[in-house]
XYZ file of C-alpha atoms in Angstrom:
538
model
C 0.000 0.000 0.000
C 1.329 3.415 -0.971
C 0.623 6.290 1.407
C 0.616 9.719 -0.184
C 0.645 12.796 2.044
C 2.508 14.259 4.946
C 0.776 12.837 7.983
C -0.523 9.696 9.652
C 1.548 7.377 7.504
C 1.809 4.710 10.184
C -1.337 4.873 12.265
C -4.237 5.508 9.925
C -5.952 3.156 7.515
C -4.622 -0.017 9.115
C -5.906 1.017 12.532
C -9.516 0.931 11.365
C -8.944 -2.274 9.372
C -8.499 -0.982 5.826
C -5.940 -3.186 4.090
C -4.378 -3.941 0.710
C -5.288 -0.507 -0.582
C -3.800 0.760 -3.825
C -3.146 4.131 -2.193
C -4.226 6.409 0.633
C -4.169 10.141 -0.096
C -3.822 11.918 3.250
C -5.278 15.390 3.904
C -5.012 16.677 0.348
C -6.033 20.287 -0.133
C -8.231 21.755 -2.850
C -5.731 21.930 -5.757
C -4.733 18.265 -5.502
C -8.334 17.173 -4.970
C -9.367 19.135 -8.071
C -6.659 17.367 -10.065
C -7.721 13.939 -8.819
C -11.438 14.613 -9.381
C -10.875 15.799 -12.932
C -8.369 13.066 -13.752
C -10.846 10.413 -12.658
C -13.784 12.001 -14.488
C -15.692 12.503 -11.246
C -16.423 16.189 -11.822
C -16.234 19.139 -14.202
C -15.135 22.753 -13.915
C -17.634 25.587 -13.979
C -16.756 29.043 -15.220
C -15.327 30.884 -12.255
C -13.550 27.847 -10.842
C -16.105 25.804 -8.897
C -15.965 22.006 -9.112
C -19.262 20.487 -10.302
C -20.257 16.892 -9.546
C -23.440 14.876 -9.960
C -24.666 12.237 -7.529
C -26.682 9.896 -9.735
C -29.957 8.539 -8.401
C -29.311 9.851 -4.887
C -29.875 13.603 -5.019
C -30.841 13.886 -1.352
C -30.553 12.055 1.932
C -31.926 8.523 2.400
C -33.291 8.670 5.976
C -35.030 5.295 5.718
C -31.672 3.666 4.946
C -30.037 4.940 8.137
C -29.466 2.439 10.974
C -27.988 2.442 14.481
C -26.387 -0.569 16.131
C -28.684 -1.723 18.930
C -26.495 -3.022 21.750
C -26.213 -2.861 25.526
C -24.883 0.717 25.324
C -27.568 2.148 23.066
C -30.563 0.030 24.091
C -31.920 2.582 26.579
C -30.396 5.690 24.987
C -31.779 5.718 21.425
C -35.246 6.855 20.317
C -35.975 3.618 18.467
C -39.345 4.828 17.224
C -37.393 7.212 14.992
C -34.141 5.304 14.366
C -33.720 2.068 12.432
C -31.866 -0.689 14.280
C -29.364 -3.320 13.215
C -27.699 -5.888 15.403
C -24.042 -5.986 16.362
C -23.594 -9.078 14.163
C -25.192 -7.379 11.161
C -22.932 -4.344 11.548
C -19.872 -6.580 11.913
C -20.772 -8.335 8.658
C -21.359 -5.002 6.928
C -18.063 -3.626 8.252
C -16.160 -6.700 7.084
C -17.735 -6.420 3.642
C -16.875 -2.689 3.497
C -13.229 -3.432 4.239
C -13.143 -6.178 1.606
C -14.788 -3.877 -0.953
C -12.103 -1.229 -0.359
C -9.197 -3.573 -1.097
C -7.242 -2.619 -4.200
C -8.802 0.866 -4.319
C -7.403 4.340 -3.830
C -9.008 6.201 -0.956
C -8.802 9.754 0.339
C -8.493 10.535 4.040
C -9.268 13.799 5.812
C -8.531 14.466 9.489
C -11.041 17.078 10.621
C -12.915 18.481 13.598
C -16.640 18.648 14.259
C -17.184 21.516 16.723
C -15.544 24.938 17.068
C -15.431 24.673 20.875
C -12.316 22.660 21.821
C -14.120 21.375 24.922
C -16.931 19.823 22.874
C -15.480 18.863 19.503
C -15.019 15.463 17.894
C -11.978 14.490 15.854
C -13.508 12.935 12.746
C -11.417 10.968 10.237
C -13.242 10.545 6.924
C -12.224 7.994 4.274
C -13.810 8.454 0.832
C -13.386 6.690 -2.487
C -14.299 9.835 -4.449
C -11.862 12.738 -4.549
C -14.636 15.327 -4.732
C -16.217 13.826 -1.615
C -12.920 14.443 0.161
C -13.021 18.103 -0.894
C -16.678 18.366 0.102
C -16.117 17.135 3.650
C -12.927 19.194 3.932
C -15.028 22.267 3.059
C -17.832 21.379 5.460
C -15.968 20.363 8.619
C -13.316 22.317 10.526
C -9.803 22.023 9.134
C -7.099 21.761 11.830
C -3.774 23.503 11.304
C -1.505 21.159 9.386
C 1.221 21.314 12.022
C -1.192 19.760 14.541
C -1.939 16.685 12.430
C 1.195 14.755 13.373
C -0.360 13.466 16.582
C -3.997 13.446 15.411
C -5.931 10.448 16.737
C -9.541 10.151 15.511
C -12.500 9.764 17.860
C -14.963 9.070 15.039
C -14.251 7.290 11.749
C -16.431 7.538 8.644
C -15.924 5.269 5.630
C -17.817 6.460 2.555
C -17.938 4.032 -0.395
C -20.683 4.959 -2.894
C -19.812 1.947 -5.091
C -20.599 -0.480 -2.262
C -23.982 -2.189 -2.629
C -25.587 -3.438 0.579
C -27.513 -6.726 0.745
C -30.621 -6.388 2.938
C -30.816 -10.067 3.899
C -27.142 -10.060 4.863
C -26.713 -6.619 6.434
C -30.094 -6.025 8.049
C -30.905 -2.965 5.936
C -33.746 -2.374 3.480
C -31.997 -1.619 0.163
C -28.619 -1.416 -1.558
C -28.091 1.914 0.193
C -26.984 1.956 3.817
C -25.864 4.482 6.432
C -24.908 2.490 9.531
C -23.733 4.023 12.811
C -22.042 2.204 15.662
C -22.046 4.689 18.555
C -20.176 2.288 20.807
C -17.187 1.840 18.490
C -17.664 5.279 16.899
C -17.762 4.117 13.289
C -20.035 5.262 10.447
C -20.385 3.310 7.186
C -21.978 4.945 4.128
C -22.577 2.834 1.025
C -24.659 2.909 -2.132
C -25.115 6.704 -2.246
C -22.958 9.419 -3.781
C -24.929 12.179 -2.064
C -22.204 13.954 -0.089
C -24.578 15.367 2.518
C -24.770 11.942 4.191
C -21.228 12.451 5.530
C -21.839 15.774 7.232
C -25.156 14.643 8.673
C -23.445 11.576 10.138
C -21.148 13.860 12.150
C -24.189 15.865 13.252
C -25.989 12.680 14.323
C -22.952 11.598 16.345
C -22.783 14.951 18.161
C -26.541 14.830 18.745
C -25.955 11.579 20.590
C -22.862 12.556 22.572
C -23.382 16.180 23.625
C -26.612 15.975 25.677
C -24.775 13.644 28.074
C -22.561 16.605 29.071
C -25.347 19.189 29.150
C -24.705 20.677 25.689
C -27.655 21.307 23.367
C -26.985 20.221 19.745
C -29.132 22.144 17.288
C -30.156 21.961 13.629
C -29.917 25.696 13.166
C -27.948 28.492 11.583
C -26.563 31.331 13.675
C -25.313 34.889 13.333
C -24.282 37.697 15.652
C -23.864 41.461 15.738
C -20.728 42.646 13.979
C -19.464 44.277 17.168
C -19.491 40.835 18.865
C -21.311 42.372 21.842
C -23.251 39.172 22.441
C -26.277 39.900 20.251
C -26.411 36.442 18.654
C -29.407 34.699 17.100
C -30.330 31.107 16.240
C -32.410 30.072 13.221
C -33.975 26.609 13.530
C -35.424 24.927 10.470
C -35.338 22.007 8.076
C -33.755 22.129 4.628
C -35.486 24.667 2.412
C -36.912 26.847 5.176
C -34.274 29.564 4.834
C -31.620 28.833 7.461
C -28.733 29.581 5.117
C -30.343 32.496 3.307
C -31.594 34.328 6.394
C -28.466 33.882 8.489
C -26.362 35.282 5.617
C -26.954 38.922 6.462
C -24.254 41.432 5.511
C -25.121 43.550 8.551
C -24.324 40.671 10.920
C -21.522 38.153 11.479
C -22.230 34.614 10.241
C -21.344 31.778 12.622
C -22.671 28.955 10.461
C -25.621 27.861 8.352
C -26.736 24.478 9.672
C -25.474 22.899 12.901
C -24.534 24.406 16.268
C -24.116 23.593 19.937
C -25.191 25.614 22.996
C -23.090 25.126 26.109
C -22.657 27.006 29.389
C -20.144 29.218 27.570
C -22.351 30.196 24.619
C -22.973 28.902 21.109
C -20.513 27.304 18.698
C -20.597 26.061 15.124
C -20.141 22.348 14.462
C -18.838 23.012 10.954
C -16.236 24.935 9.010
C -18.306 25.517 5.887
C -21.764 26.002 4.409
C -23.991 23.767 2.278
C -26.353 26.155 0.519
C -29.245 25.368 -1.784
C -28.703 26.903 -5.218
C -31.957 26.243 -7.032
C -33.094 29.588 -8.466
C -30.113 31.265 -6.796
C -29.957 34.946 -7.697
C -26.991 37.296 -7.657
C -29.295 40.134 -6.578
C -31.264 38.321 -3.872
C -28.375 36.343 -2.326
C -25.121 37.990 -3.424
C -22.918 36.432 -0.730
C -23.917 32.863 -1.582
C -23.915 33.540 -5.331
C -20.340 34.807 -5.152
C -19.146 31.480 -3.712
C -20.316 29.671 -6.854
C -17.736 31.629 -8.849
C -14.762 30.694 -6.683
C -12.109 28.029 -6.862
C -12.632 25.592 -3.984
C -16.425 25.530 -3.996
C -18.096 22.200 -4.759
C -21.396 22.391 -6.625
C -23.649 19.350 -6.457
C -26.138 18.457 -9.225
C -25.991 21.965 -10.706
C -26.476 21.904 -14.480
C -23.788 23.771 -16.427
C -23.672 24.721 -20.091
C -21.448 22.160 -21.876
C -19.791 24.879 -23.941
C -19.512 27.940 -21.701
C -19.570 26.023 -18.365
C -21.905 28.684 -16.953
C -24.220 27.274 -14.237
C -27.966 27.389 -14.790
C -29.374 27.730 -11.290
C -32.943 27.646 -12.632
C -32.469 24.169 -14.107
C -34.012 21.551 -11.801
C -33.770 18.683 -14.292
C -31.445 16.715 -11.999
C -33.098 17.755 -8.733
C -34.607 20.685 -6.854
C -31.949 19.992 -4.234
C -28.997 21.561 -6.054
C -26.277 22.648 -3.630
C -22.936 24.349 -3.215
C -20.448 23.544 -0.451
C -17.812 26.107 0.479
C -15.576 27.037 3.417
C -16.986 29.607 5.825
C -14.217 32.067 5.053
C -15.676 32.431 1.543
C -18.275 34.646 3.259
C -16.734 38.026 4.004
C -18.556 38.557 7.302
C -18.082 35.014 8.652
C -16.846 34.492 12.195
C -13.209 33.458 12.498
C -13.765 31.520 15.723
C -17.203 29.992 15.028
C -18.211 30.947 18.573
C -20.437 33.592 20.156
C -22.138 34.505 23.409
C -25.556 33.203 24.450
C -28.314 34.154 21.980
C -30.778 36.957 22.588
C -33.202 35.688 19.938
C -34.324 32.291 18.674
C -36.152 32.064 15.357
C -38.037 28.898 14.411
C -38.488 28.781 10.649
C -41.441 26.948 9.188
C -42.408 26.568 5.563
C -46.202 26.477 5.880
C -47.563 24.579 2.895
C -51.146 25.514 3.795
C -50.601 29.292 3.799
C -52.471 29.983 7.043
C -49.635 30.844 9.436
C -48.550 34.478 9.866
C -45.142 35.680 8.657
C -43.987 36.084 12.265
C -45.319 35.362 15.758
C -43.902 35.862 19.253
C -43.647 32.737 21.411
C -43.538 32.215 25.150
C -41.047 29.689 26.523
C -43.749 27.014 26.683
C -44.915 27.817 23.143
C -41.309 27.682 21.917
C -40.908 24.179 23.342
C -44.253 23.131 21.836
C -43.274 24.303 18.348
C -39.719 22.974 18.707
C -41.046 19.498 19.530
C -43.671 19.791 16.783
C -41.231 20.920 14.093
C -43.947 21.773 11.596
C -42.823 22.649 8.095
C -43.104 21.405 4.510
C -40.482 19.100 3.075
C -39.124 20.704 -0.066
C -38.764 18.697 -3.258
C -35.399 17.013 -3.631
C -34.156 17.052 -0.046
C -35.146 13.389 0.290
C -35.385 10.610 -2.287
C -38.819 10.214 -3.863
C -40.072 13.655 -2.840
C -41.280 15.542 -5.918
C -43.300 18.388 -4.404
C -43.822 20.237 -1.106
C -45.354 18.041 1.574
C -46.611 19.118 5.000
C -44.790 17.313 7.768
C -43.876 17.400 11.432
C -40.164 16.801 12.014
C -39.537 17.102 15.726
C -36.698 19.385 16.852
C -36.635 20.627 13.245
C -34.403 17.671 12.435
C -35.900 14.293 13.385
C -33.716 12.295 10.952
C -30.622 13.390 12.893
C -31.949 12.939 16.438
C -30.794 9.688 18.061
C -32.291 10.517 21.477
C -35.897 11.142 22.423
C -37.068 14.652 21.444
C -37.871 15.491 25.072
C -34.129 15.335 25.840
C -33.454 18.161 23.383
C -36.677 20.015 24.197
C -35.970 20.156 27.917
C -32.392 21.286 27.319
C -33.595 24.065 25.042
C -36.339 25.203 27.390
C -33.934 25.448 30.326
C -31.455 27.463 28.265
C -34.181 29.824 27.000
C -35.339 30.479 30.567
C -31.828 30.863 31.983
C -30.789 33.426 29.383
C -34.171 35.203 28.901
C -34.187 34.590 25.137
C -36.899 36.093 22.916
C -38.484 33.434 20.676
C -40.174 33.862 17.297
C -41.953 31.599 14.814
C -41.399 32.727 11.213
C -43.296 31.402 8.190
C -41.164 31.384 5.029
C -43.771 29.292 3.222
C -46.976 30.316 1.510
C -49.361 33.242 1.881
C -52.672 33.981 0.187
C -53.369 30.248 -0.153
C -51.583 26.947 -0.019
C -49.279 25.261 -2.508
C -50.655 25.758 -6.024
C -52.889 28.672 -5.034
C -50.898 31.115 -2.955
C -47.374 32.450 -3.335
C -44.170 32.129 -1.308
C -43.757 34.703 1.411
C -41.748 37.608 -0.061
C -38.192 37.437 1.250
C -38.139 41.207 1.709
C -41.014 40.848 4.206
C -39.220 38.090 6.098
C -35.975 40.077 6.222
C -37.744 43.230 7.444
C -39.553 41.350 10.222
C -36.388 39.547 11.288
C -34.447 42.803 11.395
C -37.113 44.264 13.696
C -37.028 41.163 15.905
C -33.249 41.159 16.217
C -32.891 44.878 16.922
C -35.585 44.690 19.612
C -38.083 47.076 17.980
C -40.583 44.309 17.159
C -41.113 43.612 20.860
C -42.443 47.167 21.245
C -45.301 47.000 18.709
C -48.919 46.048 19.379
C -49.736 42.324 19.218
C -52.949 40.368 18.734
C -53.647 36.775 19.747
C -54.038 34.467 16.783
C -57.489 32.807 17.033
C -56.222 29.467 15.692
C -52.711 28.992 17.026
C -52.855 31.069 20.204
C -49.488 32.806 19.797
C -49.143 36.577 19.456
C -48.839 38.281 16.065
C -47.831 41.918 15.455
C -50.689 44.136 14.293
C -48.470 46.456 12.277
C -44.756 46.765 11.550
C -43.154 49.719 9.749
C -42.192 48.771 6.209
C -44.560 45.756 6.017
C -48.018 45.823 4.431
C -50.499 45.370 7.282
C -52.654 42.766 5.521
C -49.655 40.419 5.152
C -49.463 40.139 8.950
C -53.023 38.751 9.057
C -53.072 35.614 6.846
C -56.865 35.528 6.490
C -56.732 38.938 4.804
C -54.507 37.532 2.053
C -57.065 34.867 1.090
C -59.912 35.579 -1.333
C -61.987 32.736 0.105
C -62.312 33.367 3.859
C -64.359 30.195 4.455
C -61.657 28.104 2.813
C -59.083 29.800 5.037
C -61.030 28.920 8.197
C -61.420 25.305 7.097
C -57.738 25.000 6.208
C -56.529 26.616 9.434
C -58.795 24.399 11.520
C -57.511 21.334 9.694
C -53.903 22.317 10.384
C -54.733 22.921 14.052
C -56.027 19.355 14.195
C -52.813 18.081 12.631
C -50.782 19.873 15.300
C -52.845 18.399 18.108
C -52.804 14.875 16.685
C -49.044 15.000 16.174
C -48.338 16.270 19.695
C -50.144 13.429 21.429
C -46.932 11.377 21.327
C -45.130 14.012 23.409
C -47.818 14.820 25.982
C -46.488 12.384 28.586
C -43.008 13.916 28.353
C -43.814 17.626 28.869
C -45.216 19.868 31.598
C -48.793 21.142 31.705
C -47.899 24.620 30.437
C -46.375 23.124 27.276
C -49.465 20.984 26.710
C -51.562 24.133 27.165
C -49.584 25.887 24.425
C -51.164 23.757 21.695
C -53.383 25.488 19.100
C -57.057 26.001 19.843
C -59.273 23.023 18.970
C -62.121 24.887 17.320
C -62.792 28.512 16.467
C -65.461 30.479 14.721
C -64.951 30.878 10.982
């Protein structure tokens, strides 16, 4: 076996069991990974310098193909209702077959960190068979200084082999695709999918399992802070497509990160060293910071269609998927935080993409209401973020990230509620979905409205306006906000058919209440009382 690179020559691939490899490429940086990707025909160059790769049939995550080893350590720790289980023997067979499949191949290894707080980070070693995957994960996780890699010892190992095909009867999975996690031995195996997002979400899942044990809240959220670093930070919870990346990229504030953070006794910290932004219908005018990254060397674009002659990306082309993405290091954003850390937040924003078009553009939440909506996690899945999803679909994804939550939602909900109370955080529910009707009838909430309302929330002026109590959901909605048309703040006024609005809102209220029944035994009475009203007058 030939080892290529400067570090870990003697204590790397063999330690985890990889053997008889053609080569291991250790900690290559972007130029070498570009060369390898292009030489192998894995990717193309776009005008401006971004690397463009396609992922085949997997253009989003495969949550139903994700499994956790069920053993004596995890038996009482994992939320098995939400997480698929495989036995120790099945994982051992899968692991052995992974190692055999890798023999004779070249692999790429990256030694990285998950977590900007040294007290709560994980050292993650990632082996990939695709060079562009190695660049992707290098962009997305935190890159240690090269001089520190000589004594790097991983705490988590990920082996990513898209060409591996799982056998359900042999490996205990359901298809040829598998994402298997052994929390006890701290190993993740990813096979049968070239969708690079599975790697980063595996690190997130691992931290979601480990951090609550030490009192740290892991969160599926983006975060930013005031430029003067005076402690005015904000969290933006939400599933893919709700606006976490777009809304946290604000030139008037400092970006901490766009997707995954932790909240400890010392403040908030990013899990990642890069961003993974959706690019479908990306506009230079509407999102200039993100657009600029697509014209830079080092950015990886995923499933973005480019002109075969000019190599210019067509961000309006969804022929491969709606879930087109770009992955870039955080320092590609001019106002990004250098440390990835900030003080305790003053505001929490829960983003929901309301497919029914009956929720207001913003509402103020009490602590109990915040926990209710955090555990509910109402939104609409956006086409392309998961396999088989072709259009928006209303869903409840608890903690705004159920696929990544190994523990019971009440563990995360109680942690969040205690932190909100301790630090007197203002909480808001923001609808980035539809207004004037549901999908197919209404329109998406104008981003200028969302940005104006968020600016007022973060600068404190929104707390000073008059509020009304929503007759369906019970939370408080501003009556008027300078710079925002008053009728937009009252969803019923945006509908032509007021009877249809009442019927739709009442139906959604029922969905909330039915969904929350599974959490009622795990929360206090004030949280149960925060549920929407059962019936109201039309």
